[in-house]
Amino acid sequence: MMVLNVTAVPAGLRGDLGKWLTEISPGVFVGNPSARIRDLLWQRTTELCKDGRALLIFSTNNEQGMEFRTHRHDWEPVDFDGITLMMRPDKSSKHEKNPRRTGWSTARNLRRKQRR
């Protein structure tokens, strides 16, 4: 069993996926293809995705009984001792890249110069 969730992808890709899988909701495809077909569909999805995003979840023989693959997603699958978890991006790291400026604003400095 596999579930493929695509967002903001070309209509041609959705039509192509519809040949092999059933679209149960806009952008959500479900099916039970073989592992070979699943890998070919994933490869085709990542090639044709352009600026869109894709998330693949499929059943496999491991402790969780499933595996994840992502393409251009904010959340990343991370392996913790054989268990795959989805890791959210750390929002605090974004603030470290663009530190907050301190001091007076440019507009305040211009107004102060005009008063003099």
mmCIF file of C-alpha atoms in Angstrom:
data_model
loop_
_atom_site.group_PDB
_atom_site.id
_atom_site.type_symbol
_atom_site.label_atom_id
_atom_site.label_comp_id
_atom_site.label_asym_id
_atom_site.label_seq_id
_atom_site.Cartn_x
_atom_site.Cartn_y
_atom_site.Cartn_z
ATOM 1 C CA MET A 1 0.000 0.000 0.000
ATOM 2 C CA MET A 2 1.248 3.509 -0.749
ATOM 3 C CA VAL A 3 0.025 7.071 -0.347
ATOM 4 C CA LEU A 4 1.467 9.873 -2.468
ATOM 5 C CA ASN A 5 0.611 13.461 -1.540
ATOM 6 C CA VAL A 6 1.518 16.144 -4.090
ATOM 7 C CA THR A 7 1.079 19.905 -3.753
ATOM 8 C CA ALA A 8 1.381 22.618 -6.439
ATOM 9 C CA VAL A 9 2.387 20.228 -9.231
ATOM 10 C CA PRO A 10 1.511 20.418 -12.936
ATOM 11 C CA ALA A 11 -1.802 18.898 -13.996
ATOM 12 C CA GLY A 12 0.065 16.550 -16.349
ATOM 13 C CA LEU A 13 1.802 14.884 -13.415
ATOM 14 C CA ARG A 14 -1.494 14.379 -11.601
ATOM 15 C CA GLY A 15 -2.944 12.827 -14.750
ATOM 16 C CA ASP A 16 0.074 10.570 -15.111
ATOM 17 C CA LEU A 17 -0.206 9.409 -11.502
ATOM 18 C CA GLY A 18 -3.915 8.788 -12.048
ATOM 19 C CA LYS A 19 -3.032 6.007 -14.497
ATOM 20 C CA TRP A 20 -1.491 3.928 -11.711
ATOM 21 C CA LEU A 21 -3.096 5.217 -8.520
ATOM 22 C CA THR A 22 -6.526 6.371 -7.349
ATOM 23 C CA GLU A 23 -6.889 10.065 -6.491
ATOM 24 C CA ILE A 24 -9.064 10.079 -3.359
ATOM 25 C CA SER A 25 -8.745 13.820 -2.725
ATOM 26 C CA PRO A 26 -7.077 16.619 -4.716
ATOM 27 C CA GLY A 27 -3.374 15.761 -4.702
ATOM 28 C CA VAL A 28 -3.713 12.573 -2.603
ATOM 29 C CA PHE A 29 -3.088 9.333 -4.496
ATOM 30 C CA VAL A 30 -3.504 5.830 -3.050
ATOM 31 C CA GLY A 31 -2.648 2.468 -4.562
ATOM 32 C CA ASN A 32 -0.895 -0.855 -4.207
ATOM 33 C CA PRO A 33 1.694 -1.043 -7.012
ATOM 34 C CA SER A 34 4.772 -3.250 -6.965
ATOM 35 C CA ALA A 35 8.017 -1.890 -5.506
ATOM 36 C CA ARG A 36 9.446 -1.395 -8.990
ATOM 37 C CA ILE A 37 6.440 0.626 -10.180
ATOM 38 C CA ARG A 38 6.414 2.605 -6.903
ATOM 39 C CA ASP A 39 10.077 3.586 -7.369
ATOM 40 C CA LEU A 40 9.474 4.564 -11.014
ATOM 41 C CA LEU A 41 6.446 6.662 -10.013
ATOM 42 C CA TRP A 42 8.504 8.410 -7.329
ATOM 43 C CA GLN A 43 11.314 9.098 -9.794
ATOM 44 C CA ARG A 44 8.834 10.525 -12.311
ATOM 45 C CA THR A 45 7.169 12.613 -9.597
ATOM 46 C CA THR A 46 10.452 14.204 -8.494
ATOM 47 C CA GLU A 47 11.427 14.924 -12.112
ATOM 48 C CA LEU A 48 8.121 16.580 -13.065
ATOM 49 C CA CYS A 49 7.355 18.247 -9.729
ATOM 50 C CA LYS A 50 8.992 21.595 -10.687
ATOM 51 C CA ASP A 51 8.237 23.975 -7.783
ATOM 52 C CA GLY A 52 5.756 21.624 -6.096
ATOM 53 C CA ARG A 53 6.178 19.295 -3.154
ATOM 54 C CA ALA A 54 5.720 15.554 -2.809
ATOM 55 C CA LEU A 55 5.454 13.141 0.114
ATOM 56 C CA LEU A 56 5.442 9.361 -0.327
ATOM 57 C CA ILE A 57 4.449 6.904 2.396
ATOM 58 C CA PHE A 58 4.542 3.181 1.658
ATOM 59 C CA SER A 59 4.354 -0.044 3.605
ATOM 60 C CA THR A 60 7.516 -2.061 4.109
ATOM 61 C CA ASN A 61 8.873 -4.812 6.330
ATOM 62 C CA ASN A 62 10.411 -2.887 9.261
ATOM 63 C CA GLU A 63 9.507 -2.054 12.872
ATOM 64 C CA GLN A 64 7.124 0.725 11.853
ATOM 65 C CA GLY A 65 5.674 -1.098 8.876
ATOM 66 C CA MET A 66 6.121 1.974 6.666
ATOM 67 C CA GLU A 67 8.706 4.250 5.125
ATOM 68 C CA PHE A 68 8.699 7.937 4.060
ATOM 69 C CA ARG A 69 10.205 9.872 1.177
ATOM 70 C CA THR A 70 9.981 13.623 0.736
ATOM 71 C CA HIS A 71 10.731 16.073 -2.075
ATOM 72 C CA ARG A 72 11.005 19.826 -1.350
ATOM 73 C CA HIS A 73 9.263 19.497 2.000
ATOM 74 C CA ASP A 74 10.062 21.511 5.118
ATOM 75 C CA TRP A 75 9.751 18.415 7.279
ATOM 76 C CA GLU A 76 12.487 15.806 6.826
ATOM 77 C CA PRO A 77 12.427 12.090 7.695
ATOM 78 C CA VAL A 78 15.162 11.275 10.229
ATOM 79 C CA ASP A 79 16.183 7.806 11.381
ATOM 80 C CA PHE A 80 16.420 7.343 15.166
ATOM 81 C CA ASP A 81 17.696 3.832 15.955
ATOM 82 C CA GLY A 82 15.656 2.205 13.206
ATOM 83 C CA ILE A 83 12.520 4.300 13.689
ATOM 84 C CA THR A 84 11.866 7.029 11.138
ATOM 85 C CA LEU A 85 10.392 10.233 12.515
ATOM 86 C CA MET A 86 9.481 13.453 10.740
ATOM 87 C CA MET A 87 11.620 16.341 11.977
ATOM 88 C CA ARG A 88 10.168 19.833 11.868
ATOM 89 C CA PRO A 89 12.449 22.683 10.831
ATOM 90 C CA ASP A 90 13.921 24.621 13.729
ATOM 91 C CA LYS A 91 12.448 28.106 13.661
ATOM 92 C CA SER A 92 15.092 29.510 15.992
ATOM 93 C CA SER A 93 17.828 28.771 13.438
ATOM 94 C CA LYS A 94 16.163 31.185 10.988
ATOM 95 C CA HIS A 95 16.527 33.991 13.504
ATOM 96 C CA GLU A 96 20.215 33.230 13.964
ATOM 97 C CA LYS A 97 20.848 33.597 10.217
ATOM 98 C CA ASN A 98 19.130 37.003 10.168
ATOM 99 C CA PRO A 99 19.877 38.550 13.544
ATOM 100 C CA ARG A 100 17.621 41.346 14.676
ATOM 101 C CA ARG A 101 19.126 44.764 14.176
ATOM 102 C CA THR A 102 19.484 46.938 17.201
ATOM 103 C CA GLY A 103 19.554 50.705 17.436
ATOM 104 C CA TRP A 104 17.486 53.428 15.848
ATOM 105 C CA SER A 105 15.659 52.971 12.556
ATOM 106 C CA THR A 106 16.705 54.781 9.389
ATOM 107 C CA ALA A 107 13.437 56.742 9.377
ATOM 108 C CA ARG A 108 14.030 57.957 12.937
ATOM 109 C CA ASN A 109 17.552 59.091 12.065
ATOM 110 C CA LEU A 110 16.273 61.028 9.013
ATOM 111 C CA ARG A 111 13.578 62.784 11.067
ATOM 112 C CA ARG A 112 16.153 63.708 13.677
ATOM 113 C CA LYS A 113 18.413 65.256 11.022
ATOM 114 C CA GLN A 114 15.478 67.260 9.608
ATOM 115 C CA ARG A 115 14.734 68.789 13.025
ATOM 116 C CA ARG A 116 18.223 70.226 13.343
#
